[in-house]
Amino acid sequence: MKTSLYFSFLVFICSMSFAQFDTNYDENKVPDFILPDPVTTFDGEKITTDTDWIEKRRPELFEFFENKVYGKVPGNLDSVSFRILEENENALDGKAKRKQVEVTLLKGKKSVRFVILIYLPKKSSSVPVFLGYNFFGNHTITTDPNVLISGAWAMNSSDLGIDEHQLTEKSRGLRAHRWAIDKIIEEGFGLATIYNGEIDPDKNDMTDGIHELFYKEGQETPQKNEWGSLSAWALGYSKALDYLEEDTDVDARRVIVFGHSRLGKTALWAGATDTRFAAVISNNSGCGGAALSKRRFGETINIINTSFPHWFCRNFKNYNNNEEALPIDQHQLLALIAPRPLYVASAQEDQWADPKGEFLSAYYASKVYGLFGKKGISEVKMPEIHQPIHNTLAYHIRAGKHDVTDYDWEQYIKWTREVLKINP
Ligand code: GTR
């Protein structure tokens, strides 16, 4: 099997990080820490009801994550418009409908455009849809020759045949193994995907992408409490949902926002900011995603803010090597999604993302699900590999590396059917 760019990159970053940052992979060296209680307010008031959670605790936690972690969207767009670029009733060997929809986000005289690639089961209408970003363009997720190639900036990758930051025909289908399209369609779901680089190129340059739409003259970077790239991509997810609400082939009340790794962090933040998402799936999202920061296991806040200074808001850098000062942790991000269904998934060899920290985060968020009478994770002990826990708050750890596999999709489909009550 071809080594993906991701792995070469990750191994590179990990070894670099190890050398530069002294990364901890030893459970015995996890520091002692006090995990903030999701159901006690910053003023010390105990929350015992779902109403108090919604009215008192959720808003203050949300505000913290918004201003100190991911960053606030600095205003409203003037308009969002949609244009069907291409449609076909006989895609994927006649098994699916395909649509490619251009979304234009307008602010003043500036705009950003992105394309949603959508596959839907042929014979049904109003279907539930998984919505997820891809890392290297819509044409990488399938060998379908009709998928349009984005002109947006892309990270160079010899594995994916990308040089000079341009996407080309060479990478068509090279990420198909991460997207179980045939199974998704056969099971009666739709799949919608977007190249995240169309909303904001994934590089430390805040003068491009959607950020720029909101700048005052001469401004080149967001304010300290304003959005980084993760928050920008989260807004893109919401704008894609605006389109899906208009499409009668889609059941917009059952759109599941999904993401892997940095895009898993994005899916979690999108689920917290936009309660229209019916469910959220975080695949191997790690640091700044599902994993507890205070464990300092694998990637840490300092490492992530140094390697990817553009992902979070600038205020988040105050917590570099200073996790104890954080009055929150990532289990409270998960709790912001309650009572909606949430799936956190880890991979055994993905120690960089701290599988145990991802699991514990789901465990500690479960209290909030309990306030709504929903079942989360009840045992503090991690399940064995391939022993998924499919409650409203779900978790699994599978064998293997940082990736999205058919096993992951099988679980997501099965669980989504249960929690969103979708009949076969
Ligand atoms: C890594 C990064 C992780 C994760 C991953 C990815 O290099 O350290 O936080 O997000 O990239 O998105 O593939």
Coordinates of C-alpha atoms and ligand atoms in Angstrom, one line a residue:
M1 CA 0.0 0.0 0.0
K2 CA 1.2 3.5 -0.8
T3 CA 2.4 5.5 2.2
S4 CA 0.2 8.5 2.4
L5 CA 1.6 12.0 2.5
Y6 CA -0.1 12.2 5.9
F7 CA 2.0 9.5 7.4
S8 CA 5.3 10.8 6.0
F9 CA 4.3 14.2 7.3
L10 CA 3.2 13.0 10.7
V11 CA 6.3 10.8 11.2
F12 CA 8.3 13.9 10.3
I13 CA 6.4 16.2 12.6
C14 CA 6.4 13.6 15.4
S15 CA 10.2 13.0 15.2
M16 CA 10.8 16.7 14.9
S17 CA 8.5 17.2 17.8
F18 CA 10.2 14.6 19.8
A19 CA 13.5 16.2 19.3
Q20 CA 12.3 19.7 19.7
F21 CA 9.6 19.3 22.3
D22 CA 10.4 16.2 24.3
T23 CA 7.0 14.6 23.7
N24 CA 5.7 12.3 26.5
Y25 CA 4.3 8.9 25.6
D26 CA 4.7 7.4 29.0
E27 CA 1.5 7.0 31.0
N28 CA 3.5 7.2 34.3
K29 CA 4.7 10.6 33.4
V30 CA 1.3 12.1 32.8
P31 CA 1.2 15.0 35.3
D32 CA -1.3 15.3 38.1
F33 CA -4.0 17.7 37.2
I34 CA -7.4 18.8 38.3
L35 CA -10.0 18.4 35.6
P36 CA -12.6 21.2 35.6
D37 CA -16.1 19.9 36.3
P38 CA -18.4 20.4 33.3
V39 CA -21.4 20.8 35.7
T40 CA -19.9 23.4 38.1
T41 CA -19.9 27.0 36.8
F42 CA -16.8 29.2 36.9
D43 CA -18.4 30.7 40.0
G44 CA -18.7 27.4 41.7
E45 CA -22.5 26.8 41.3
K46 CA -23.5 23.1 40.8
I47 CA -25.6 22.5 37.8
T48 CA -28.2 19.7 38.2
T49 CA -30.7 20.2 35.5
D50 CA -30.6 20.4 31.7
T51 CA -32.2 23.8 31.8
D52 CA -29.5 25.2 34.0
W53 CA -26.9 23.6 31.7
I54 CA -28.4 25.4 28.7
E55 CA -29.0 28.7 30.5
K56 CA -26.0 29.0 32.8
R57 CA -23.2 26.7 32.2
R58 CA -23.2 26.1 28.4
P59 CA -23.0 29.8 27.5
E60 CA -20.0 30.5 29.7
L61 CA -18.1 27.5 28.5
F62 CA -19.0 28.3 24.9
E63 CA -17.7 31.8 25.3
F64 CA -14.4 30.6 26.7
F65 CA -13.8 28.2 23.8
E66 CA -14.9 30.9 21.4
N67 CA -12.6 33.7 22.7
K68 CA -9.7 31.7 24.1
V69 CA -9.4 28.5 22.0
Y70 CA -10.8 28.5 18.5
G71 CA -11.6 32.2 18.0
K72 CA -14.7 34.1 17.2
V73 CA -16.1 34.7 13.7
P74 CA -15.8 38.5 13.5
G75 CA -19.1 39.3 11.9
N76 CA -21.8 38.2 9.5
L77 CA -21.5 37.5 5.8
D78 CA -23.6 39.7 3.5
S79 CA -24.9 36.8 1.6
V80 CA -24.5 33.1 0.8
S81 CA -25.5 31.8 -2.6
F82 CA -25.6 28.5 -4.4
R83 CA -25.1 27.4 -7.9
I84 CA -25.3 23.8 -9.3
L85 CA -22.2 23.4 -11.4
E86 CA -22.9 19.8 -12.4
E87 CA -25.5 17.1 -11.8
N88 CA -25.7 13.5 -12.9
E89 CA -28.3 10.8 -12.2
N90 CA -26.1 7.9 -13.1
A91 CA -22.9 8.4 -11.2
L92 CA -20.7 5.6 -9.6
D93 CA -21.7 3.0 -12.2
G94 CA -25.3 4.0 -12.1
K95 CA -25.6 3.5 -8.3
A96 CA -25.7 7.2 -7.2
K97 CA -26.7 10.7 -8.0
R98 CA -23.9 13.2 -8.1
K99 CA -24.1 17.0 -7.6
Q100 CA -21.3 19.6 -7.5
V101 CA -22.6 22.8 -5.9
E102 CA -20.7 26.0 -5.8
V103 CA -21.3 28.1 -2.6
T104 CA -20.3 31.8 -2.7
L105 CA -19.8 33.6 0.6
L106 CA -19.9 37.4 0.1
K107 CA -18.8 40.2 2.3
G108 CA -18.7 43.7 0.9
K109 CA -16.8 43.4 -2.4
K110 CA -14.9 40.3 -1.4
S111 CA -16.0 36.7 -1.8
V112 CA -14.9 33.1 -1.2
R113 CA -16.1 30.2 -3.2
F114 CA -16.1 26.5 -2.4
V115 CA -17.6 23.4 -4.1
I116 CA -19.6 20.7 -2.3
L117 CA -19.4 17.3 -4.0
I118 CA -22.5 15.3 -3.1
Y119 CA -23.3 11.7 -3.8
L120 CA -26.8 10.5 -2.9
P121 CA -28.5 7.1 -3.2
K122 CA -30.3 7.1 -6.6
K123 CA -33.9 6.1 -5.6
S124 CA -34.5 7.9 -2.4
S125 CA -35.4 11.4 -1.4
S126 CA -34.7 13.3 1.8
V127 CA -31.8 11.2 2.9
P128 CA -29.5 11.7 5.9
V129 CA -26.1 12.9 4.9
F130 CA -22.5 12.7 6.2
L131 CA -20.7 16.0 5.7
G132 CA -16.9 16.0 5.9
Y133 CA -14.0 17.9 4.6
N134 CA -11.2 16.3 2.6
F135 CA -7.5 17.4 2.8
F136 CA -6.5 17.4 -0.9
G137 CA -9.5 18.2 -3.0
N138 CA -12.8 16.5 -3.8
H139 CA -11.3 14.5 -6.7
T140 CA -9.0 12.6 -4.3
I141 CA -11.9 10.9 -2.6
T142 CA -13.0 8.9 -5.6
T143 CA -11.8 7.7 -9.0
D144 CA -15.0 9.2 -10.6
P145 CA -13.5 11.1 -13.6
N146 CA -16.2 13.8 -13.4
V147 CA -15.3 15.3 -10.1
L148 CA -14.0 18.8 -10.6
I149 CA -10.5 19.7 -9.6
S150 CA -10.1 22.6 -7.3
G151 CA -7.9 25.5 -8.3
A152 CA -7.2 26.4 -4.7
W153 CA -3.8 26.4 -3.0
A154 CA -2.8 22.9 -1.8
M155 CA 0.1 21.6 0.3
N156 CA 2.7 20.0 -1.9
S157 CA 2.9 16.2 -1.7
S158 CA 5.0 13.8 -3.7
D159 CA 2.6 10.9 -2.7
L160 CA -0.4 12.8 -4.1
G161 CA 1.5 14.2 -7.1
I162 CA 1.0 17.8 -5.9
D163 CA 3.7 20.3 -6.7
E164 CA 3.7 24.0 -7.0
H165 CA 0.6 23.9 -4.7
Q166 CA -1.7 23.0 -7.6
L167 CA -4.1 20.1 -7.5
T168 CA -4.0 18.0 -10.7
E169 CA -5.4 14.9 -12.3
K170 CA -2.5 12.8 -10.8
S171 CA -4.2 12.7 -7.3
R172 CA -7.6 11.6 -8.5
G173 CA -8.8 8.8 -6.2
L174 CA -5.7 8.6 -4.1
R175 CA -7.6 9.1 -0.9
A176 CA -10.6 6.9 -1.9
H177 CA -9.6 4.4 0.9
R178 CA -10.7 6.9 3.5
W179 CA -14.2 7.3 2.1
A180 CA -16.5 4.2 2.1
I181 CA -18.7 5.8 -0.6
D182 CA -20.2 2.6 -1.9
K183 CA -21.2 1.4 1.6
I184 CA -22.5 4.8 2.5
I185 CA -24.7 4.9 -0.6
E186 CA -25.8 1.3 -0.3
E187 CA -26.9 1.9 3.3
G188 CA -29.1 4.8 2.2
F189 CA -27.0 7.7 3.2
G190 CA -25.6 10.6 1.2
L191 CA -22.1 11.9 1.4
A192 CA -21.1 15.6 1.0
T193 CA -17.5 16.6 0.9
I194 CA -15.5 19.9 0.5
Y195 CA -11.9 20.7 0.1
N196 CA -11.0 22.7 3.3
G197 CA -8.4 24.7 1.4
E198 CA -11.1 26.4 -0.5
I199 CA -12.4 28.1 2.6
D200 CA -9.0 28.8 4.1
P201 CA -5.7 27.4 2.8
D202 CA -4.0 25.4 5.5
K203 CA -0.9 27.5 6.0
N204 CA 0.3 30.1 8.4
D205 CA -0.9 33.1 6.4
M206 CA -4.0 34.9 7.6
T207 CA -4.2 37.2 4.6
D208 CA -5.8 34.6 2.4
G209 CA -9.1 32.6 2.5
I210 CA -12.2 33.6 4.4
H211 CA -10.4 35.6 7.1
E212 CA -9.6 38.4 4.7
L213 CA -13.3 39.0 3.9
F214 CA -13.7 40.6 7.4
Y215 CA -10.6 42.7 7.6
K216 CA -10.6 46.5 7.9
E217 CA -8.2 48.3 5.6
G218 CA -4.6 47.4 6.3
Q219 CA -5.5 44.6 8.6
E220 CA -3.5 41.3 8.0
T221 CA -4.4 39.2 11.0
P222 CA -7.4 38.5 13.1
Q223 CA -7.7 40.0 16.7
K224 CA -6.4 37.9 19.5
N225 CA -9.8 36.4 20.3
E226 CA -10.8 36.0 16.6
W227 CA -10.8 32.9 14.4
G228 CA -8.0 30.7 13.3
S229 CA -8.3 28.2 10.5
L230 CA -10.3 25.6 12.5
S231 CA -13.0 28.1 13.3
A232 CA -13.0 29.3 9.6
W233 CA -13.5 25.7 8.4
A234 CA -16.2 25.2 11.0
L235 CA -18.0 28.2 9.5
G236 CA -17.6 26.5 6.1
Y237 CA -19.4 23.4 7.5
S238 CA -22.3 25.6 8.6
K239 CA -22.5 27.3 5.2
A240 CA -22.5 23.9 3.5
L241 CA -25.4 23.0 5.8
D242 CA -27.2 26.1 4.6
Y243 CA -27.1 24.6 1.1
L244 CA -28.1 21.2 2.3
E245 CA -31.2 22.7 3.8
E246 CA -32.2 23.9 0.4
D247 CA -31.8 20.6 -1.3
T248 CA -34.9 18.5 -1.2
D249 CA -33.0 15.3 -1.8
V250 CA -31.4 15.8 1.6
D251 CA -32.9 15.4 5.1
A252 CA -31.2 18.5 6.6
R253 CA -32.5 17.6 10.0
R254 CA -30.2 14.6 9.8
V255 CA -26.8 15.9 8.7
I256 CA -23.9 14.3 10.5
V257 CA -20.8 16.4 10.6
F258 CA -17.7 14.3 10.3
G259 CA -14.0 15.0 10.3
H260 CA -10.6 13.3 10.6
S261 CA -7.7 14.7 12.6
R262 CA -7.5 18.5 12.2
L263 CA -10.8 18.2 10.4
G264 CA -12.1 16.2 13.4
K265 CA -11.2 19.1 15.6
T266 CA -13.1 21.2 13.1
A267 CA -16.1 18.9 13.2
L268 CA -16.3 19.2 17.0
W269 CA -16.2 22.9 17.0
A270 CA -18.8 23.0 14.2
G271 CA -21.0 20.8 16.2
A272 CA -20.7 23.1 19.2
T273 CA -21.3 26.3 17.2
D274 CA -24.1 25.1 15.0
T275 CA -26.8 23.1 16.8
R276 CA -28.5 22.3 13.4
F277 CA -26.0 19.4 13.0
A278 CA -27.9 16.3 14.1
A279 CA -24.8 14.4 15.1
V280 CA -21.0 14.8 15.2
I281 CA -18.2 12.3 14.5
S282 CA -14.6 13.0 15.6
N283 CA -12.1 10.6 14.0
N284 CA -8.7 10.6 15.6
S285 CA -9.0 14.4 16.4
G286 CA -6.3 14.4 19.1
C287 CA -4.9 17.6 20.6
G288 CA -7.3 20.6 20.4
G289 CA -10.0 18.1 19.4
A290 CA -11.3 15.3 21.7
A291 CA -8.1 14.7 23.7
L292 CA -7.7 16.2 27.2
S293 CA -5.0 18.9 27.0
K294 CA -4.0 18.7 30.7
R295 CA -2.7 15.1 30.2
R296 CA 0.2 16.5 28.0
F297 CA 0.5 13.1 26.3
G298 CA 1.6 13.1 22.7
E299 CA 0.9 16.4 21.0
T300 CA 0.5 19.3 23.4
I301 CA -0.8 22.8 23.2
N302 CA 2.7 24.2 22.8
I303 CA 3.5 21.8 20.1
I304 CA 0.3 22.3 18.1
N305 CA 0.5 26.1 18.4
T306 CA 4.1 26.1 17.3
S307 CA 3.7 23.7 14.4
F308 CA 0.3 25.2 13.3
P309 CA 0.2 28.7 14.6
H310 CA -2.8 29.5 12.4
W311 CA -5.2 26.8 13.7
F312 CA -6.4 28.4 16.9
C313 CA -6.9 32.0 18.0
R314 CA -3.9 33.9 19.3
N315 CA -5.2 33.8 22.9
F316 CA -4.8 30.0 22.9
K317 CA -1.0 30.5 22.9
N318 CA -1.3 31.8 26.5
Y319 CA -1.7 28.1 27.5
N320 CA 1.5 26.9 25.7
N321 CA 3.3 24.8 28.4
N322 CA 0.7 26.3 30.8
E323 CA -2.1 23.8 30.7
E324 CA -2.7 24.1 34.4
A325 CA -3.9 27.7 33.9
L326 CA -6.7 26.5 31.6
P327 CA -10.1 26.7 33.4
I328 CA -11.5 24.3 30.8
D329 CA -10.5 21.1 29.0
Q330 CA -11.6 19.3 25.9
H331 CA -14.3 17.1 27.6
Q332 CA -16.2 20.4 27.9
L333 CA -16.0 21.0 24.2
L334 CA -17.6 17.5 23.8
A335 CA -20.2 18.5 26.4
L336 CA -21.2 21.6 24.3
I337 CA -22.6 19.1 21.7
A338 CA -25.0 17.5 24.2
P339 CA -27.6 16.2 24.0
R340 CA -27.0 15.5 20.3
P341 CA -25.3 12.2 19.4
L342 CA -21.5 12.4 19.4
Y343 CA -18.9 9.7 18.3
V344 CA -15.3 9.9 19.4
A345 CA -13.0 7.4 17.7
S346 CA -9.3 6.6 18.3
A347 CA -6.7 4.4 16.7
Q348 CA -4.3 2.3 18.8
E349 CA -1.1 3.3 17.1
D350 CA -2.1 7.0 17.0
Q351 CA -0.4 7.8 20.3
W352 CA 0.4 11.3 19.0
A353 CA -3.4 12.0 19.3
D354 CA -3.5 10.4 22.8
P355 CA -6.3 7.7 22.5
K356 CA -6.7 7.5 26.3
G357 CA -7.1 11.3 26.5
E358 CA -9.8 11.1 23.8
F359 CA -11.6 8.3 25.6
L360 CA -11.4 10.0 29.0
S361 CA -12.7 13.2 27.5
A362 CA -15.8 11.3 26.2
Y363 CA -16.1 9.7 29.7
Y364 CA -16.0 13.0 31.5
A365 CA -18.4 14.7 29.1
S366 CA -21.0 12.0 29.8
K367 CA -22.2 13.8 33.0
V368 CA -23.7 16.4 30.8
Y369 CA -25.4 13.9 28.5
G370 CA -26.8 12.4 31.8
L371 CA -28.5 15.7 32.6
F372 CA -30.6 15.2 29.4
G373 CA -31.3 11.6 30.3
K374 CA -28.9 10.4 27.5
K375 CA -26.4 7.7 27.9
G376 CA -22.7 8.4 27.5
I377 CA -19.7 6.4 28.6
S378 CA -20.3 4.9 32.0
E379 CA -17.0 3.0 32.7
V380 CA -13.8 4.9 33.3
K381 CA -11.8 1.9 32.0
M382 CA -11.0 2.1 28.2
P383 CA -12.7 -0.6 26.1
E384 CA -10.6 -3.1 24.3
I385 CA -9.9 -2.6 20.6
H386 CA -12.8 -3.3 18.4
Q387 CA -15.3 -3.2 21.3
P388 CA -17.3 -0.1 20.3
I389 CA -19.6 1.6 22.8
H390 CA -22.6 2.8 20.9
N391 CA -24.5 5.1 23.2
T392 CA -25.7 8.7 22.4
L393 CA -22.1 9.5 23.3
A394 CA -20.1 6.8 21.5
Y395 CA -16.5 5.6 21.5
H396 CA -14.3 3.1 19.8
I397 CA -10.6 2.3 19.5
R398 CA -9.5 0.2 16.6
A399 CA -6.2 -1.4 15.7
G400 CA -3.9 0.5 13.3
K401 CA -2.7 4.0 12.6
H402 CA -4.0 7.5 12.3
D403 CA -6.4 7.2 9.4
V404 CA -10.1 6.6 8.4
T405 CA -10.8 3.0 7.7
D406 CA -13.7 0.8 6.5
Y407 CA -14.0 -0.3 10.1
D408 CA -14.5 3.2 11.3
W409 CA -17.2 3.8 8.7
E410 CA -19.0 0.5 9.5
Q411 CA -19.3 1.7 13.1
Y412 CA -20.4 5.3 12.1
I413 CA -23.1 4.0 9.9
K414 CA -24.4 1.4 12.4
W415 CA -24.4 3.9 15.2
T416 CA -26.0 6.7 13.2
R417 CA -28.9 4.4 12.3
E418 CA -29.4 3.7 15.9
V419 CA -29.1 7.2 17.3
L420 CA -30.9 9.0 14.5
K421 CA -33.5 6.2 14.2
I422 CA -32.9 5.6 10.5
N423 CA -34.5 2.4 9.3
P424 CA -32.7 0.2 6.8
Ligands
GTR1 C1 -0.7 16.6 12.7 C2 -1.2 17.4 13.9 C3 -2.4 16.8 14.5 C4 -3.4 16.4 13.5 C5 -2.8 16.0 12.1 C6 -3.8 16.0 10.9 O1 0.5 16.9 12.2 O2 -0.1 17.5 14.8 O3 -2.9 17.7 15.4 O4 -4.4 17.3 13.3 O5 -1.7 16.7 11.8 O6 -4.7 16.8 10.8 O7 -3.6 15.2 10.0

